[in-house]
Short mmCIF file of C-alpha atoms in Angstrom, two decimals:
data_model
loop_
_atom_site.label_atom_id
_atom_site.label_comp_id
_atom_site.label_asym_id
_atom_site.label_seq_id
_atom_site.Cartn_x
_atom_site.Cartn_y
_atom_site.Cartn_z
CA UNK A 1 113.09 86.06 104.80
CA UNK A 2 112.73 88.24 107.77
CA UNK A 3 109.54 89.42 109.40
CA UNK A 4 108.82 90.66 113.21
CA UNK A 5 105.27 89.45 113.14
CA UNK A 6 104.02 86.19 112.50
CA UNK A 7 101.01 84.21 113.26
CA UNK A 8 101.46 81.73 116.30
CA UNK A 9 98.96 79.47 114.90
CA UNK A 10 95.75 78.95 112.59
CA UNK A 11 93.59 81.18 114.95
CA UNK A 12 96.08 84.10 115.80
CA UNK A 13 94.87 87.06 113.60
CA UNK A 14 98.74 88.60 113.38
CA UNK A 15 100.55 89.38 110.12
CA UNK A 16 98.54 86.78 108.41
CA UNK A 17 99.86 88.17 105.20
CA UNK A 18 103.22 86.54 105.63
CA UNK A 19 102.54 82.99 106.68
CA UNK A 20 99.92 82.92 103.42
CA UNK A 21 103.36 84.13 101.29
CA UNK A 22 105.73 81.97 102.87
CA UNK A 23 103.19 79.04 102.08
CA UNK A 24 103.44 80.53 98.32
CA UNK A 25 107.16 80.54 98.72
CA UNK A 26 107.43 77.39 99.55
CA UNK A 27 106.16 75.56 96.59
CA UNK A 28 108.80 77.15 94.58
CA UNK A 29 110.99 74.77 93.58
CA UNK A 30 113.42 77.26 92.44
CA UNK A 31 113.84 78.51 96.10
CA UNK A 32 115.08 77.46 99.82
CA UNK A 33 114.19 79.54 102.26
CA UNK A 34 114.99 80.42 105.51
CA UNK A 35 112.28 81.91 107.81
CA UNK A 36 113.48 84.69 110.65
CA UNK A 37 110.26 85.41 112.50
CA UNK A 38 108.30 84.88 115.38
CA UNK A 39 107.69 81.45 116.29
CA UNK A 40 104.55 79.67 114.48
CA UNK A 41 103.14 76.92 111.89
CA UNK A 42 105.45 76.82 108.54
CA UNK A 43 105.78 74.33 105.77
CA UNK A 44 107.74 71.88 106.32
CA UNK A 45 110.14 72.84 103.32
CA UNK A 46 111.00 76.16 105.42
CA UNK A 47 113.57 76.21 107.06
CA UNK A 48 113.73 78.05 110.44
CA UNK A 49 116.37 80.68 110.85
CA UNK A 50 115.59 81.45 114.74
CA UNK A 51 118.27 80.36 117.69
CA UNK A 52 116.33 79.23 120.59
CA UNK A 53 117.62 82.45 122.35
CA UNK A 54 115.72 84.16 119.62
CA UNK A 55 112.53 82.39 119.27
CA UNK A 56 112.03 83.37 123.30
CA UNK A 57 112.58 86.97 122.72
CA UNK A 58 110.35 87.28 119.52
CA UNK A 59 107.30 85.48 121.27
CA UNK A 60 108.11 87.76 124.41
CA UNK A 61 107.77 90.48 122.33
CA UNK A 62 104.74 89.44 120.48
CA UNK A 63 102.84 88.80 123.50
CA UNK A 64 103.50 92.69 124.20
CA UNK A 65 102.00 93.53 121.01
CA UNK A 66 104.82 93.34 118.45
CA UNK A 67 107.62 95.95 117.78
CA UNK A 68 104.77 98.80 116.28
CA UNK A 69 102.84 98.24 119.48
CA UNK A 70 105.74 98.37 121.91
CA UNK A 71 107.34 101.61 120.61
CA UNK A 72 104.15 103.31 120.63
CA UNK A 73 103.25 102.50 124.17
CA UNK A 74 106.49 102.02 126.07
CA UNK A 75 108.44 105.35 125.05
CA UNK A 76 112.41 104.96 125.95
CA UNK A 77 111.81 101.42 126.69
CA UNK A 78 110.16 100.75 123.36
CA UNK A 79 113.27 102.21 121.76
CA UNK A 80 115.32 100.20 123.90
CA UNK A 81 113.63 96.94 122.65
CA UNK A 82 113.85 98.41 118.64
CA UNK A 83 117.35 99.05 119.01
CA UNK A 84 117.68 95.06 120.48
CA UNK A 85 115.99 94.25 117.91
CA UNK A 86 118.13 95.94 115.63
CA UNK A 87 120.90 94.33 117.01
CA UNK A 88 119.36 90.74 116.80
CA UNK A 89 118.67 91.28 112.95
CA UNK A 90 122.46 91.85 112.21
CA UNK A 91 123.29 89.07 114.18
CA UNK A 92 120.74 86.78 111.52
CA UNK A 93 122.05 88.65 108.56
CA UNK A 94 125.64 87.92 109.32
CA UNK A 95 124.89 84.45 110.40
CA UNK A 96 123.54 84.17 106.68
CA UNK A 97 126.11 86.55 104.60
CA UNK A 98 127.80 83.24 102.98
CA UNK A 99 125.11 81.19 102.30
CA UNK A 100 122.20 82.98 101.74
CA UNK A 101 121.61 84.63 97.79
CA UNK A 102 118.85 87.17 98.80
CA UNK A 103 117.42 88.70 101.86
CA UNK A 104 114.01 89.52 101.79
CA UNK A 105 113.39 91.78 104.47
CA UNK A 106 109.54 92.90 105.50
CA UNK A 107 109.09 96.05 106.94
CA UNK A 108 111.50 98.57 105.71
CA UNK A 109 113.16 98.95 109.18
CA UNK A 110 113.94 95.77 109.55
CA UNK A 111 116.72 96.81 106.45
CA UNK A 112 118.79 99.12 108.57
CA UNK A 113 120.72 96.52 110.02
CA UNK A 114 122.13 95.09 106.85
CA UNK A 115 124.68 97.92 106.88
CA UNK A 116 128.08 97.12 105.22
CA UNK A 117 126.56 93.47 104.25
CA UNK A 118 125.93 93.86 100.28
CA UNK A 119 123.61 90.73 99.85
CA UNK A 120 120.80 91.43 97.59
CA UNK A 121 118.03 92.72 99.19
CA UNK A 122 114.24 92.87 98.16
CA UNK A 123 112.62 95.28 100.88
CA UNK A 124 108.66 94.65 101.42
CA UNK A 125 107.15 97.90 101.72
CA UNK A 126 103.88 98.31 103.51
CA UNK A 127 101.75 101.31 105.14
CA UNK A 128 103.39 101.13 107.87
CA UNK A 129 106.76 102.34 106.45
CA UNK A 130 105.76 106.08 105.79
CA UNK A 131 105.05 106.68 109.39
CA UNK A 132 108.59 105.42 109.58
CA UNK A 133 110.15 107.91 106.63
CA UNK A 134 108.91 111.25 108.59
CA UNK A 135 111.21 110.68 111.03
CA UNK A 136 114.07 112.87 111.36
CA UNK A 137 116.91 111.24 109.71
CA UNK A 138 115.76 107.93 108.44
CA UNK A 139 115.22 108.50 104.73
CA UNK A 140 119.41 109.58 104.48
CA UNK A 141 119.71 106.51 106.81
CA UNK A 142 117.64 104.36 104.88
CA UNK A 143 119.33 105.31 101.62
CA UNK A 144 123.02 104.60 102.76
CA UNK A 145 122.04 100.94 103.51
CA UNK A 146 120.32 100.33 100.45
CA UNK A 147 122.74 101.83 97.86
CA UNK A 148 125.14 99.29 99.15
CA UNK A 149 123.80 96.38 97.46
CA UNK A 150 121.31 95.56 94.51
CA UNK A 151 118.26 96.20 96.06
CA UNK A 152 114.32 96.13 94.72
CA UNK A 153 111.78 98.13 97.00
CA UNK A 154 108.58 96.32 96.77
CA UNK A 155 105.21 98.36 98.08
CA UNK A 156 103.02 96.08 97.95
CA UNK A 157 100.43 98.49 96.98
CA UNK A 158 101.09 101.26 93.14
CA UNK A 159 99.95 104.29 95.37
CA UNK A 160 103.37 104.28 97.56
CA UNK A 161 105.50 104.19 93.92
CA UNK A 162 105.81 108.12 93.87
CA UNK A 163 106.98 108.91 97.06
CA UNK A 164 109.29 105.59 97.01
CA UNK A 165 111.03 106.76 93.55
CA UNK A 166 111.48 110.25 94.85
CA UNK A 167 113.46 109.16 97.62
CA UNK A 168 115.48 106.16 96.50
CA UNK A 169 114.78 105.56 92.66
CA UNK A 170 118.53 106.07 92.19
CA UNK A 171 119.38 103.96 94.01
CA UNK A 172 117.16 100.76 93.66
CA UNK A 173 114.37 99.60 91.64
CA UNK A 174 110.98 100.54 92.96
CA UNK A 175 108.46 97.43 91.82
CA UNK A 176 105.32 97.30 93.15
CA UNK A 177 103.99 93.56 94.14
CA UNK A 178 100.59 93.17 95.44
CA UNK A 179 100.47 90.59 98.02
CA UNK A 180 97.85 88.06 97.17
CA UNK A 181 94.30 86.97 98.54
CA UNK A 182 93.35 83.16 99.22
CA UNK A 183 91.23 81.14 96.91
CA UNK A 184 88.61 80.55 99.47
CA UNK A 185 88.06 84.06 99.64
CA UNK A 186 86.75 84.22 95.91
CA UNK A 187 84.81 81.18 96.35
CA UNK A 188 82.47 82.01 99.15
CA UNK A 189 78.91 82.63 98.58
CA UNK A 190 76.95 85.16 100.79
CA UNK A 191 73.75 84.68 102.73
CA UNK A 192 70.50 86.87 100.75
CA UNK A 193 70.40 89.97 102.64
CA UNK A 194 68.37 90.72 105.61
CA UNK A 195 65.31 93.42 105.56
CA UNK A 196 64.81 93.15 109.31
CA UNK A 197 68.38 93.32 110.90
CA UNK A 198 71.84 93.95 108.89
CA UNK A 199 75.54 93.24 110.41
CA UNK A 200 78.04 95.55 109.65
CA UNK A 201 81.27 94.10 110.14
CA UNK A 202 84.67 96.30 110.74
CA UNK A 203 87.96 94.35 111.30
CA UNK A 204 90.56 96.18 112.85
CA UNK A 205 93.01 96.67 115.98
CA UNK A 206 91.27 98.58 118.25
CA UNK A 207 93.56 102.61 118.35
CA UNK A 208 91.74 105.99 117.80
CA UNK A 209 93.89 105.98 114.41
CA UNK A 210 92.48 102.88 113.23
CA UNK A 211 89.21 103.55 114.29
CA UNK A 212 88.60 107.27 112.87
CA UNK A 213 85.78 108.97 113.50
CA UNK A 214 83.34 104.91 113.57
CA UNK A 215 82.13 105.87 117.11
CA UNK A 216 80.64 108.95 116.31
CA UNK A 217 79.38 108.58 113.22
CA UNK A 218 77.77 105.36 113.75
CA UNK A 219 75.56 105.48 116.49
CA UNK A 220 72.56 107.56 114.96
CA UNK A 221 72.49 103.90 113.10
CA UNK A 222 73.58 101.17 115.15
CA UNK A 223 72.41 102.10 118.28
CA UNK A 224 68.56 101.12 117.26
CA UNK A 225 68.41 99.94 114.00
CA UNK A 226 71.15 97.96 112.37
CA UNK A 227 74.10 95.90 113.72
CA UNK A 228 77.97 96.91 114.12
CA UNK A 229 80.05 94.07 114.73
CA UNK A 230 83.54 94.58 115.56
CA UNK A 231 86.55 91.98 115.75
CA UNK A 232 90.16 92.95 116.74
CA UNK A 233 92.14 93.18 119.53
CA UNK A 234 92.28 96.03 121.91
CA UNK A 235 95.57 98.12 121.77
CA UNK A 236 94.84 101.30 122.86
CA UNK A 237 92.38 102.46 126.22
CA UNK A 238 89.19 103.47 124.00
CA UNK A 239 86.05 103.22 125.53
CA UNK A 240 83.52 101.13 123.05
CA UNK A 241 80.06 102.49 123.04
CA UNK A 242 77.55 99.86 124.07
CA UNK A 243 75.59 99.51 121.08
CA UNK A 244 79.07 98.23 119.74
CA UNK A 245 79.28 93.95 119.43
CA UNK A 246 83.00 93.76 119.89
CA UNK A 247 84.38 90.41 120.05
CA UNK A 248 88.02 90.58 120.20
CA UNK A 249 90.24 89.19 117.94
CA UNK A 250 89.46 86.87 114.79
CA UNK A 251 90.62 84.89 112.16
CA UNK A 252 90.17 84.69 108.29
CA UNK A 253 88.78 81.24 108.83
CA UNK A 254 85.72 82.65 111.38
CA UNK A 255 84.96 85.40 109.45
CA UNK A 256 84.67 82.90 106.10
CA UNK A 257 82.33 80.83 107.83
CA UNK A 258 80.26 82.73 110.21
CA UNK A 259 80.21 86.56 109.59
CA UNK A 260 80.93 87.56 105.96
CA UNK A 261 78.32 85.07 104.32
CA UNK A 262 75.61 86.73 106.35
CA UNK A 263 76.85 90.94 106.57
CA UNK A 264 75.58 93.45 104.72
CA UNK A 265 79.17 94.94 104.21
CA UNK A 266 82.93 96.24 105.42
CA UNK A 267 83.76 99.04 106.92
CA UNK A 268 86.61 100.98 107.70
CA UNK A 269 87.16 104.50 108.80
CA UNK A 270 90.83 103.97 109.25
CA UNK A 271 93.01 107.23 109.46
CA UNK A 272 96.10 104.93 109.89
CA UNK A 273 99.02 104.61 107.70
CA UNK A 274 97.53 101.97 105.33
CA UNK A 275 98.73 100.56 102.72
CA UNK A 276 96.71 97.96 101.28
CA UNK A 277 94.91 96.10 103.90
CA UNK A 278 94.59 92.60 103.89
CA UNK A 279 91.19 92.20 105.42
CA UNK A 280 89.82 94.93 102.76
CA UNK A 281 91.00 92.53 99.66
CA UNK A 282 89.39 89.37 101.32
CA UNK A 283 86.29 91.25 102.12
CA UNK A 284 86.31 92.28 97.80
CA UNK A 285 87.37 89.56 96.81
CA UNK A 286 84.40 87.43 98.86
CA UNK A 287 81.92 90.09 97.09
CA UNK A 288 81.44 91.94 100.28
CA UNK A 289 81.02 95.56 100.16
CA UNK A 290 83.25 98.15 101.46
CA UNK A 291 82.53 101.53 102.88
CA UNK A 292 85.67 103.05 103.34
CA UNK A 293 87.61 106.73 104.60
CA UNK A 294 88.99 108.60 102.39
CA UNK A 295 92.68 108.23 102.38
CA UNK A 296 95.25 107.02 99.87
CA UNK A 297 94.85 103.26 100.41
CA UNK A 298 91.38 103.26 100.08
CA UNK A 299 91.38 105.36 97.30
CA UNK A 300 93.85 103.12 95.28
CA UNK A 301 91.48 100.38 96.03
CA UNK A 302 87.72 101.34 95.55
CA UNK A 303 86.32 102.98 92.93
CA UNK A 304 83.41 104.90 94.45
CA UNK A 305 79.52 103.25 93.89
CA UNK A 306 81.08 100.71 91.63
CA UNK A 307 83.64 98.76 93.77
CA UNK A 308 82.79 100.29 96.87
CA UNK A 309 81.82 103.63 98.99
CA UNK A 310 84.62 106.43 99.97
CA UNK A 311 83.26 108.29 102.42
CA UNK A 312 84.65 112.09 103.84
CA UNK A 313 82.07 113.33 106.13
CA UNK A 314 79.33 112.28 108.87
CA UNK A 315 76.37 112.67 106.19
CA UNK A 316 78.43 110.58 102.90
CA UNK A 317 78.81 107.50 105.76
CA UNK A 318 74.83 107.89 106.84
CA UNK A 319 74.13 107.93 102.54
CA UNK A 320 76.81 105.08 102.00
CA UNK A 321 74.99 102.58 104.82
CA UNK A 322 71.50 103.66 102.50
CA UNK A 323 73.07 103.29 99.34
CA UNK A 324 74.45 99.62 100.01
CA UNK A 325 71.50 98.19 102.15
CA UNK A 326 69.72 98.28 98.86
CA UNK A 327 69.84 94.12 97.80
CA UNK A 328 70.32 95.63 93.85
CA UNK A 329 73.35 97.44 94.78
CA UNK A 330 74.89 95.38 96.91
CA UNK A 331 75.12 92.98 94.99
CA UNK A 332 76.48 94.89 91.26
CA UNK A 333 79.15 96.59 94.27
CA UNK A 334 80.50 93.04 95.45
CA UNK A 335 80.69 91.31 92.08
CA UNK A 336 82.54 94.72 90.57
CA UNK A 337 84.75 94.22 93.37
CA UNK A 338 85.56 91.05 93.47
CA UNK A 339 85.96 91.17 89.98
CA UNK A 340 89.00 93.73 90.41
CA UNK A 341 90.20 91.69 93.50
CA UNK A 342 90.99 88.97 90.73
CA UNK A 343 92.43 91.01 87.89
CA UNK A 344 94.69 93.65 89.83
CA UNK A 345 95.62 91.39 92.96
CA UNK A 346 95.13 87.45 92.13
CA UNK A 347 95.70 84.65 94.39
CA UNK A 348 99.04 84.46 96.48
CA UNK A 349 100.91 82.16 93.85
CA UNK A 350 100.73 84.43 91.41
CA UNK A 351 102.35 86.88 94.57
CA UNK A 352 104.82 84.26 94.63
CA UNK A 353 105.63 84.33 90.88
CA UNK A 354 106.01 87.60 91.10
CA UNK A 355 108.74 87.95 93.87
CA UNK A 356 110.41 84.76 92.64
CA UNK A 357 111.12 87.35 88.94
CA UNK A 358 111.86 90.13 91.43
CA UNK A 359 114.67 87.39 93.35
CA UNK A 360 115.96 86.19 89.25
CA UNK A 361 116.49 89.32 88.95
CA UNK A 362 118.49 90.57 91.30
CA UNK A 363 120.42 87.13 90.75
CA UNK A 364 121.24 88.00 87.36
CA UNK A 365 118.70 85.76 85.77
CA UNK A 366 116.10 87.86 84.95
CA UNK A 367 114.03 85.78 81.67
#
């Protein structure tokens, strides 16, 4: 398994997603795997696949923000360090071409360096990726390396199914597999609301993408009357108003404990390339509400006043913020939600089960 982000630890908020599915992984008998990615806690039935050499240069470059990060910020150097990276990936994929049955390669870029190796290949594909396929030249590129071997595309979201089938359903099977949500998550029990002050609560890395429009929507109600909380890391130069709580960076195991129990709900106003965030299932999933923009992602998510508010404009956010600080609806909103958290998504070993049929598969050994 490759991946170019990984969490360092318990408390480091980065690509949490993949440490909770290698931890799935892991209790399959059926499988050994091998673990390319940033240095950090793994089971001890993972194996690590990094040189020394390696593990340097992939904490380097995650304490410069990870690959996304650097080519956004650093220009001709950032595509410097992609096309290194590039380079390092083949390296791994050749070191592994004899004993190694499948790849399974997160990220969709991280795929273009298994040319003219034909291992089996199942390619994570997250929100991320499309940014990636409007660039000139990389669907054509994409689709010679991946009609070279048996290959399964997995979004890990049904939305991205379309546009995935258009451009390479001929030449490998597009299955979508959700990624899965923790049990603890499902489990936790929130706080009675508050009628004097409320906590909003938005998760997310701090870019004018990611953000959207928060900043100037929100302060007719969170300068003076209720409370915006804000946790993630700053990656762009933004200038946070000051009736904004922004405490950095979190973890899933801080926001279980100390803020989700007690908020009134999630928000997002994201105008980023989603696909189906991971903080967005917890928060469902924990029967927090969601007020989210209107994009795809969101949309494949939330069902509007039942599992959630989708919100276009300045004056459907100010009626969403009403609408859910009433206790009545709050409440039917969080258990609707984490009632579909559980049927459509599930836990991450049922993730698990469903990537070890995608691996049987491509192994021949499909039941």
């Amino acid at each position: 398994m490759i991946s170019t982000s990984y969490p360092r630890d318990a408390e480091d908020w980065r690509a949490r997603f993949v440490s909770d599915l290698v931890c799935a992984m892991a209790k399959k008998d059926q499988v050994q795997l091998y673990l390319w990615a940033p240095p950090g806690d793994m089971p001890s039935a993972v194996r690590n696949s990094l040189t020394n050499d390696e593990s340097i240069w992939l904490a380097n470059l995650t304490d410069r923000g990870g690959i996304a990060h650097v080519l956004r910020t650093e220009g001709i150097r950032g595509l410097f360090i992609a096309v290194k990276l590039l380079f390092k990936l083949r390296k791994v994929y050749l070191r592994h071409k004899n004993d190694a049955d499948i790849i399974h390669v997160n990220w969709m870029q991280n795929a273009l360096a298994l040319w003219r190796i034909p291992k089996p290949a199942v390619i994570s594909v997250l929100g991320s990726d499309y940014g990636l396929l409007r660039l000139p030249g990389m669907i054509p590129l994409l689709r010679k390396v991946i009609r070279q071997r048996r290959c399964i595309l997995a979004p890990n979201a049904d939305w991205m199914v379309e546009k995935l089938k258009k451009h390479f359903g001929d030449i490998a099977e597009i299955r979508c597999i959700p990624f899965g949500i923790k049990d603890m998550w499902f489990d936790m029990q929130r706080n009675q609301l508050s009628q004097e002050i409320r906590k909003w609560i938005v998760v997310s890395r701090v870019t004018k993408k990611k953000i959207g429009p928060l900043f100037s929507w929100g302060e007719i109600n969170f300068r003076d009357k209720d409370e915006l909380h804000l946790f993630g890391p700053m990656q762009e130069q933004m200038t946070i108003p000051d009736w904004v709580h922004h405490h950095g960076p979190t973890n899933p195991a801080e926001l279980h404990d100390k803020w989700f129990p007690d908020a009134t709900g999630l928000i997002t106003l994201s105008e980023h390339d989603e696909g189906r965030p991971q903080v967005m299932l917890e928060a469902m999933a924990a029967k927090l509400p969601i007020i989210a923009s209107d994009i795809a992602a969101h949309r494949n998510m939330i069902e509007h006043r039942q599992t959630g508010w989708i919100t276009k404009t300045r004056e459907d956010f100010q009626d969403g913020l009403g609408w859910l600080t009433d206790s009545n609806n709050n409440k039917s909103v969080g258990l609707a939600a984490s009632e579909w958290a559980r049927k459509y998504v599930g836990t991450w070993d049922g993730c698990a089960e469903r990537y070890l049929a995608a691996y049987e598969k491509l192994i021949g050994i499909e039941k």
